[in-house]
Tab-separated table of C-alpha atoms in Angstrom:
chain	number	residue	atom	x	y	z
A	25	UNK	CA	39.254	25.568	-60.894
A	26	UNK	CA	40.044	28.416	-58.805
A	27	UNK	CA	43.225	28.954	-57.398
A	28	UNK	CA	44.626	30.781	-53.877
A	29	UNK	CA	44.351	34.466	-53.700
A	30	UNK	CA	47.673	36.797	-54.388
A	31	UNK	CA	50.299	36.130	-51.646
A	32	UNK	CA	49.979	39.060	-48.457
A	33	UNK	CA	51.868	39.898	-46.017
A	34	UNK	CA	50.353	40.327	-42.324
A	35	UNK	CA	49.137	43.875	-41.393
A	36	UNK	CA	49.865	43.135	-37.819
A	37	UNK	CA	51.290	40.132	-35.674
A	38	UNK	CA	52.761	39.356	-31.983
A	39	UNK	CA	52.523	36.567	-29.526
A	40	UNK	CA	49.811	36.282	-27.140
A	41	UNK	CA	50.823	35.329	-23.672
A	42	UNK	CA	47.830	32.809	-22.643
A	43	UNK	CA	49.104	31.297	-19.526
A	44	UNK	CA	51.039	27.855	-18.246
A	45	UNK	CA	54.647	29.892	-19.791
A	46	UNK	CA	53.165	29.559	-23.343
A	47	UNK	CA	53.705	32.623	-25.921
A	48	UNK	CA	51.554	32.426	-28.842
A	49	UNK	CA	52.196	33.408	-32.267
A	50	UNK	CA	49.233	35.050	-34.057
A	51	UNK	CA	48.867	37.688	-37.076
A	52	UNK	CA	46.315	39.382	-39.218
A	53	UNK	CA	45.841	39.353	-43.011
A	54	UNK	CA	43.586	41.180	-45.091
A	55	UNK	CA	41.565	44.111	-44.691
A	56	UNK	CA	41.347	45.590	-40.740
A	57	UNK	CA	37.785	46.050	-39.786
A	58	UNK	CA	36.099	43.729	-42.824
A	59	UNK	CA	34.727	40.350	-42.185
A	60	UNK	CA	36.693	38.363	-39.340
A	61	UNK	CA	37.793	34.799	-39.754
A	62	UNK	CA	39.572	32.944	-37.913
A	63	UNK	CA	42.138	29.777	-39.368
A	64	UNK	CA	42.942	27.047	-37.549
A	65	UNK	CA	45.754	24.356	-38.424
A	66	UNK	CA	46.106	20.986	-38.790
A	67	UNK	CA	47.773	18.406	-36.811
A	68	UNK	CA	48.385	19.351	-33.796
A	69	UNK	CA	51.768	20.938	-34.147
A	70	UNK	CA	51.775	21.914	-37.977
A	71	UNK	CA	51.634	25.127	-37.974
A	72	UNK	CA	50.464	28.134	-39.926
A	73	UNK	CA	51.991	28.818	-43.244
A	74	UNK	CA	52.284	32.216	-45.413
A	75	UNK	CA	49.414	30.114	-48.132
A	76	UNK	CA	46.969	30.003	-45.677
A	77	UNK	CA	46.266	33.665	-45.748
A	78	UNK	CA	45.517	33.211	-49.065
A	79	UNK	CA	42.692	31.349	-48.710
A	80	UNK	CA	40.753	34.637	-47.927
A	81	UNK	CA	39.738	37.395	-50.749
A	82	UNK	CA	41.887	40.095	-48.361
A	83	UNK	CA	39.885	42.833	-49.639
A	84	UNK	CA	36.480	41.643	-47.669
A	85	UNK	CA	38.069	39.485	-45.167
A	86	UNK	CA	39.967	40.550	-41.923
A	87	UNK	CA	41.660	37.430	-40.950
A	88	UNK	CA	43.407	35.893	-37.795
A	89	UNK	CA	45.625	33.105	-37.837
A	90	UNK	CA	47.978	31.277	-35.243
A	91	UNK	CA	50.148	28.596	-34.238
A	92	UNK	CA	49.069	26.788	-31.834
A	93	UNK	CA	50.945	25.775	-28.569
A	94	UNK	CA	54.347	24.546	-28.831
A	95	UNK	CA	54.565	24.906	-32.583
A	96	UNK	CA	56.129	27.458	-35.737
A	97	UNK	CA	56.415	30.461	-33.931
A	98	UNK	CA	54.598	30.053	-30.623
A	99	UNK	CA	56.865	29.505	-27.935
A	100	UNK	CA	58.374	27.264	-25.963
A	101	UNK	CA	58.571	24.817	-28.839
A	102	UNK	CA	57.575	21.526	-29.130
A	103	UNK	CA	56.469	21.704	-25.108
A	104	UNK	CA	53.562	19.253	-24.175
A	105	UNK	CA	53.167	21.102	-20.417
A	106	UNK	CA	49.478	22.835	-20.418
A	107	UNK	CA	48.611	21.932	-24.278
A	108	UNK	CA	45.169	20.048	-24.763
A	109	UNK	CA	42.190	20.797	-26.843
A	110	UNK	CA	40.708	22.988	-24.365
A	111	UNK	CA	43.398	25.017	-23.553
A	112	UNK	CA	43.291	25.852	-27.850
A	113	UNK	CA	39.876	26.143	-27.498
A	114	UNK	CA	40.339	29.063	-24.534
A	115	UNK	CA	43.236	30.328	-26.956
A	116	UNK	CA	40.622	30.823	-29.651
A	117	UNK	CA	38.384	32.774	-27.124
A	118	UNK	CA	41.167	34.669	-25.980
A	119	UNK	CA	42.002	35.598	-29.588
A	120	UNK	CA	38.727	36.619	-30.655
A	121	UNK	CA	38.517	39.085	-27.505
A	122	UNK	CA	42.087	40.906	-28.506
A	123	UNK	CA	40.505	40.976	-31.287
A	124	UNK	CA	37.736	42.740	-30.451
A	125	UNK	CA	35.030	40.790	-32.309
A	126	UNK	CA	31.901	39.353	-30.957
A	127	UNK	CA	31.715	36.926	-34.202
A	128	UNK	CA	33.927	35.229	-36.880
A	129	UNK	CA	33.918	32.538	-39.247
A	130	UNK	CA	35.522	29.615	-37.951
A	131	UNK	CA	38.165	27.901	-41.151
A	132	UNK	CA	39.879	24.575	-40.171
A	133	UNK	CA	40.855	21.409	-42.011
A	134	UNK	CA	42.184	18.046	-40.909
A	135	UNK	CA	43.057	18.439	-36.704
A	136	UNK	CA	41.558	21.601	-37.408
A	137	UNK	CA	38.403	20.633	-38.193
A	138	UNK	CA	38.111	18.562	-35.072
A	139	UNK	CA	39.621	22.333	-32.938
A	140	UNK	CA	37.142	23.938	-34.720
A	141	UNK	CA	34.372	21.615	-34.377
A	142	UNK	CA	35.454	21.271	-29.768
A	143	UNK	CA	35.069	25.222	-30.509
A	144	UNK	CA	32.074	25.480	-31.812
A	145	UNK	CA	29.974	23.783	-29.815
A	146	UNK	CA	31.130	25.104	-26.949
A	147	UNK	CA	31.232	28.776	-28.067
A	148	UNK	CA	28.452	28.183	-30.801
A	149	UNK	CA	27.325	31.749	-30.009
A	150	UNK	CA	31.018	33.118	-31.131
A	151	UNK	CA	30.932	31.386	-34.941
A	152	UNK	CA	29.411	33.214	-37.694
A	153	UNK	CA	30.131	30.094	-40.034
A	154	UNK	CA	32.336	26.788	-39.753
A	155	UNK	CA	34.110	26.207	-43.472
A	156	UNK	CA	35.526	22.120	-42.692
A	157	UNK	CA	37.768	20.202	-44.912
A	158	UNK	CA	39.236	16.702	-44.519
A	159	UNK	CA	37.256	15.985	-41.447
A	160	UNK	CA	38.996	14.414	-37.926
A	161	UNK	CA	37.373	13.743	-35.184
A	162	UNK	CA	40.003	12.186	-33.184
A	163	UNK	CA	37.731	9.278	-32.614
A	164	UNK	CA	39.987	5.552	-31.914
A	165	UNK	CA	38.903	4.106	-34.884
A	166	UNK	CA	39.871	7.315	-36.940
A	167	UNK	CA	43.517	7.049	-35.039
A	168	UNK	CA	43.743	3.122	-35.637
A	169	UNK	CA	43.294	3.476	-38.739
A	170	UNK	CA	46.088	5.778	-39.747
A	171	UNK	CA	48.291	4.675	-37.628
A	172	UNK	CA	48.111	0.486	-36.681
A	173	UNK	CA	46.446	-0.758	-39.584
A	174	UNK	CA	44.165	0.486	-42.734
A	175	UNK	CA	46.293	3.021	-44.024
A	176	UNK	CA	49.080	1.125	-43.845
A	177	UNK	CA	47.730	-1.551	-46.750
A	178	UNK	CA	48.022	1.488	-49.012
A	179	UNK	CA	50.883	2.511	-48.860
A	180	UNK	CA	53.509	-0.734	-47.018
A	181	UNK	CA	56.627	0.709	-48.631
A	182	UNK	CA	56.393	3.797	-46.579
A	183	UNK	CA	54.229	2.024	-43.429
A	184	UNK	CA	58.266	0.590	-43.458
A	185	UNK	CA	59.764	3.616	-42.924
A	186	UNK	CA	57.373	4.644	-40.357
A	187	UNK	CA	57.599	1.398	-38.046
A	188	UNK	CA	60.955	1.425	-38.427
A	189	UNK	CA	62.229	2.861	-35.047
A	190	UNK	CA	59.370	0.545	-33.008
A	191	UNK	CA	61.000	-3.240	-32.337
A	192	UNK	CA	59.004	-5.126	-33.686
A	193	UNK	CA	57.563	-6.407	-30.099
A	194	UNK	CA	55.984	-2.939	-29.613
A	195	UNK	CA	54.235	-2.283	-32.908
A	196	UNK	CA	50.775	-3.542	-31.427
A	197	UNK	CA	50.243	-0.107	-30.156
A	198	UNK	CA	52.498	2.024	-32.731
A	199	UNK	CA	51.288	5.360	-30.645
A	200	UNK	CA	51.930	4.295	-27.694
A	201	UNK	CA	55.248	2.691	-28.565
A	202	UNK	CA	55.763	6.450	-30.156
A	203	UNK	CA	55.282	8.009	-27.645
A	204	UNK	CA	58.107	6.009	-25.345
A	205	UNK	CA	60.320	7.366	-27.603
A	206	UNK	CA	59.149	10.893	-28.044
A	207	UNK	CA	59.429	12.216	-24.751
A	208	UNK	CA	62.694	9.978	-24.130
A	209	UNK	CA	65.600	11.774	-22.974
A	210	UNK	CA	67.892	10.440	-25.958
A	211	UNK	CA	67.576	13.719	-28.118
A	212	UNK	CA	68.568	11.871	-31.629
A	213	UNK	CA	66.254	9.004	-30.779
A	214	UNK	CA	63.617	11.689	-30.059
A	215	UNK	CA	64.890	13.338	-33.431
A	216	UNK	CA	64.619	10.451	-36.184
A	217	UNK	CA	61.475	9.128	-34.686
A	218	UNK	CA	59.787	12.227	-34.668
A	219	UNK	CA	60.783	12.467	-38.654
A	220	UNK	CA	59.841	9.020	-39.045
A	221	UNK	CA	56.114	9.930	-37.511
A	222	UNK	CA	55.998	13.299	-39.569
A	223	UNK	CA	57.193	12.235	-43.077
A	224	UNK	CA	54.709	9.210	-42.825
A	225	UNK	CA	51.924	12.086	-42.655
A	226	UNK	CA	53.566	14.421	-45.685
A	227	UNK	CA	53.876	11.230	-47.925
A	228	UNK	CA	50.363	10.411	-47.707
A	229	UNK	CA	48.342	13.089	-47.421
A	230	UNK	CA	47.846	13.987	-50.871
A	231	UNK	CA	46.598	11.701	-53.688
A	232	UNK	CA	49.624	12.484	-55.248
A	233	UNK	CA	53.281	12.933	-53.911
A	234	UNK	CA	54.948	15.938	-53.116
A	235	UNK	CA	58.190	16.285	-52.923
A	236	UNK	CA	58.548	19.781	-51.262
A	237	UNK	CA	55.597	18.422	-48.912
A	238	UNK	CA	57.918	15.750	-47.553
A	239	UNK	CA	60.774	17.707	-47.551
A	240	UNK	CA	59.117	19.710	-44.755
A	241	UNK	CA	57.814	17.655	-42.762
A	242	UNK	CA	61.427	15.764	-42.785
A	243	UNK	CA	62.976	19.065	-41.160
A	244	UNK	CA	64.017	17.999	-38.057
A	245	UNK	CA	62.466	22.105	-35.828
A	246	UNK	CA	59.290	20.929	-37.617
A	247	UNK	CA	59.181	17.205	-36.987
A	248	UNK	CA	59.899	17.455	-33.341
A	249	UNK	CA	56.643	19.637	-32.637
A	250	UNK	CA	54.423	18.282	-35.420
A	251	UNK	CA	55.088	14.509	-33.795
A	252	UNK	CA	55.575	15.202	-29.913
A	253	UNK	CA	52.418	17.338	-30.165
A	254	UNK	CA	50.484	14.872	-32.460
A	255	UNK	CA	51.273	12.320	-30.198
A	256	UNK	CA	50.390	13.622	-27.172
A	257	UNK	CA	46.962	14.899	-28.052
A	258	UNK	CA	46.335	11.250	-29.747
A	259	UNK	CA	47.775	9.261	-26.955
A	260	UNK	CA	45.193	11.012	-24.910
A	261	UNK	CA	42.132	11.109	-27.082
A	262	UNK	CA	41.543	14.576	-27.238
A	263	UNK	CA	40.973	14.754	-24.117
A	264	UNK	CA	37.626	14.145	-25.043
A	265	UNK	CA	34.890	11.095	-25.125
A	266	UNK	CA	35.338	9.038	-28.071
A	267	UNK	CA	32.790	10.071	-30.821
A	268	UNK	CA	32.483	13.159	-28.476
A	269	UNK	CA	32.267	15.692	-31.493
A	270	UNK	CA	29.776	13.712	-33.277
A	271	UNK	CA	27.977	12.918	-30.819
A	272	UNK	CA	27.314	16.915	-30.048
A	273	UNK	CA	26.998	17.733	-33.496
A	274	UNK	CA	23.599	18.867	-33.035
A	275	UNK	CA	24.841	21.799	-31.389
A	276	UNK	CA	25.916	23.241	-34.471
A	277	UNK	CA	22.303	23.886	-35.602
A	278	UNK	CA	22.009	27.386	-36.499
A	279	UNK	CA	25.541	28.175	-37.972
A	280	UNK	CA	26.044	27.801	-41.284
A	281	UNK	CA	29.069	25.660	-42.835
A	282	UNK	CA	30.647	23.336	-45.073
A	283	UNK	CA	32.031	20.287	-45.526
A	284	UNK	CA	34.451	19.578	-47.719
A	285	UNK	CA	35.533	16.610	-48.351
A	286	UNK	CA	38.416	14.491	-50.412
A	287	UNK	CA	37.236	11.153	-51.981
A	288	UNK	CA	40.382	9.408	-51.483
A	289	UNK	CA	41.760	11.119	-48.440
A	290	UNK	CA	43.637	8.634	-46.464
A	291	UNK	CA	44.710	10.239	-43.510
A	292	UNK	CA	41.047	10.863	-42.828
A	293	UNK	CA	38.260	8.937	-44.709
A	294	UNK	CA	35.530	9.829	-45.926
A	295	UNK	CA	33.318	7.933	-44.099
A	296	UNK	CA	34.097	10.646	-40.757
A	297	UNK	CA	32.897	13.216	-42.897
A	298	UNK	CA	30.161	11.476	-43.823
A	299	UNK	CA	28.837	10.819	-40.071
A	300	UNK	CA	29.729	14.509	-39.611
A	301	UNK	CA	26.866	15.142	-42.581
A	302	UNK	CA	24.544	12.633	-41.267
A	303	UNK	CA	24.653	14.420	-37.686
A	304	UNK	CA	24.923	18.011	-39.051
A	305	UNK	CA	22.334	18.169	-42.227
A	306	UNK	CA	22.201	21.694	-42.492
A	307	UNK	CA	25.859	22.204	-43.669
A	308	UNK	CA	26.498	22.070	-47.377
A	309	UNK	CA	28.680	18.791	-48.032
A	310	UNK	CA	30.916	18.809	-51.227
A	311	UNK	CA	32.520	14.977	-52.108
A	312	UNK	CA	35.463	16.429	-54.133
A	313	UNK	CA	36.235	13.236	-56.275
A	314	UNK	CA	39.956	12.549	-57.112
A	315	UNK	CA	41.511	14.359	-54.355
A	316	UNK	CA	42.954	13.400	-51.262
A	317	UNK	CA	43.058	15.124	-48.048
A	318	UNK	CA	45.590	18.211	-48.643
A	319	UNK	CA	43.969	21.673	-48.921
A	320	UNK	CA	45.747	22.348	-52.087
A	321	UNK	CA	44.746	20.284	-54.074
A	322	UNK	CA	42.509	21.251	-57.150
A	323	UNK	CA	38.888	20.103	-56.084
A	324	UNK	CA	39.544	20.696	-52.192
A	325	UNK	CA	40.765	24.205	-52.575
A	326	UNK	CA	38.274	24.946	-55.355
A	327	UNK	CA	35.546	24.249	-53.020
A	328	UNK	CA	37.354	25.856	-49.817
A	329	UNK	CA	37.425	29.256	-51.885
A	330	UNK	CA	34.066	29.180	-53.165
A	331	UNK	CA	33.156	28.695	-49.025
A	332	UNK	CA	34.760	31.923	-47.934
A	333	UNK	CA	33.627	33.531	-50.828
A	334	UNK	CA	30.176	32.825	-50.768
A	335	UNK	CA	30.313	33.975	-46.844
A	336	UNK	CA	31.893	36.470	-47.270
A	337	UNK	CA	29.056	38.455	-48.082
């Protein structure tokens, strides 16, 4: 099984000022002037993460990544004003023109997968290639499932934790009832919900726990943006038509990608993948059995780096 490339350091970063008072965080790994990627993060609100770059051999790759409004670095933090899908998805564009690139492959998992998929089919022209992993759409069902009942039956000891702050009277609509509470004016209520939302996602994302996974997602900086954001976008659909990206799939004829895909990945089943597949043939789709839906884990990132390797050329 392969493992992530050497650790890098950025040969240049900044923040991009893209309008509405937001400043966002961006930086380039790699080689300047060889093959240009793009990575996009998952969530919304995560984040980008020194590992990431590492996902790229650096010596045939020239690669951008970014956090996305309101999160890590990007400034201000945690701010919902002017941040929906298709203000990342004029972000991206933006990026790609400072960049000074007429192409690039297109790398997202989880929420990122569903940024790059909104991006992609309305800037098909832009993407060299689409590499996919743990596939969200952002679709009701997809939400319901993760968060009012499904994923829940998996895991009740920490479902516990996570409905903790709702009375009980409000937990038909747990996002909703979030939400009241997110963008509250009580800053510790705001606080402990937000790591109630956040370590619900980092104890279940991988097939196996990880400590240093939940530790971060229990910080409260990191909690605040990763759930207020989350929220937001999910409270809202996307801002899209459910089974929008689907639906549209068929505009992705022509680019190349893959799908990868983790058996047992509860925050996103399989089954969205699958539909993905069904409406997107062309792609390569890789079932990694015994995995779940981080990008780090042995069959998932095995199959991520033989992607960017294979196109890199």
């Amino acid at each position: 099984m392969r493992t992530l490339y050497p650790q890098i350091e950025p040969f240049a970063s900044g923040h991009l000022d893209v309008g509405d008072g937001h400043q966002v965080y961006w930086e380039r790994s790699g080689t300047r002037g060889a093959k240009p990627a793009v990575f996009l993060h998952g969530g919304p609100g995560g984040g980008i993460s020194p590992d990431h770059r590492r996902l790229f051999d650096p010596a045939r790759y020239d690669v951008l990544l970014f956090d996305q409004r309101g999160c890590g670095r990007s400034t201000p933090h945690a701010d919902l004003n002017a941040n929906t899908t298709w203000h990342l998805v004029a972000d991206i564009e933006r990026l790609r023109v400072m960049m000074g690139v007429e192409q690039w492959q297109v790398f997202g998992g989880s929420w990122g997968s569903t940024l790059a998929l909104a991006y992609a089919q309305r800037h098909a022209e832009r993407v060299s290639e689409l590499v996919l992993r743990g596939i969200f759409t952002i679709r009701k069902s997809e939400i319901d499932w993760y968060y009012q009942h499904g994923a829940s039956r998996i895991y009740p000891d920490k479902w516990e934790r996570f409905v903790a702050p709702i009375p009980e009277s409000e937990r038909g609509n747990m996002v909703a009832a979030y939400r009241t509470i997110l963008t509250g004016e009580d800053r510790a209520a705001r606080i402990a919900a937000a790591r109630a939302w956040s370590v619900w996602e980092g104890e279940t994302i991988r097939l196996l726990p990880d400590p240093d996974l939940s530790a971060t997602h229990d910080e409260d900086d990191f909690a605040l943006a990763f759930a207020r954001i989350e929220n937001h976008y999910f409270v809202h659909g996307g801002w899209m038509e459910d089974g929008q990206l689907i639906r549209d799939a068929g505009k992705l004829n022509g680019i190349p990608g893959v799908i990868v895909q983790g058996r047992y990945d509860m925050a996103c089943p399989a089954e969205t993948a699958w539909a993905l597949h069904r409406a997107w043939p062309n792609a390569r789709f890789e079932m990694i059995e015994g995995a779940g839906h981080a990008y780090n884990e042995p069959g998932i990132l095995d199959a991520l780096l033989r992607a960017t390797d294979g196109f890199a050329g």
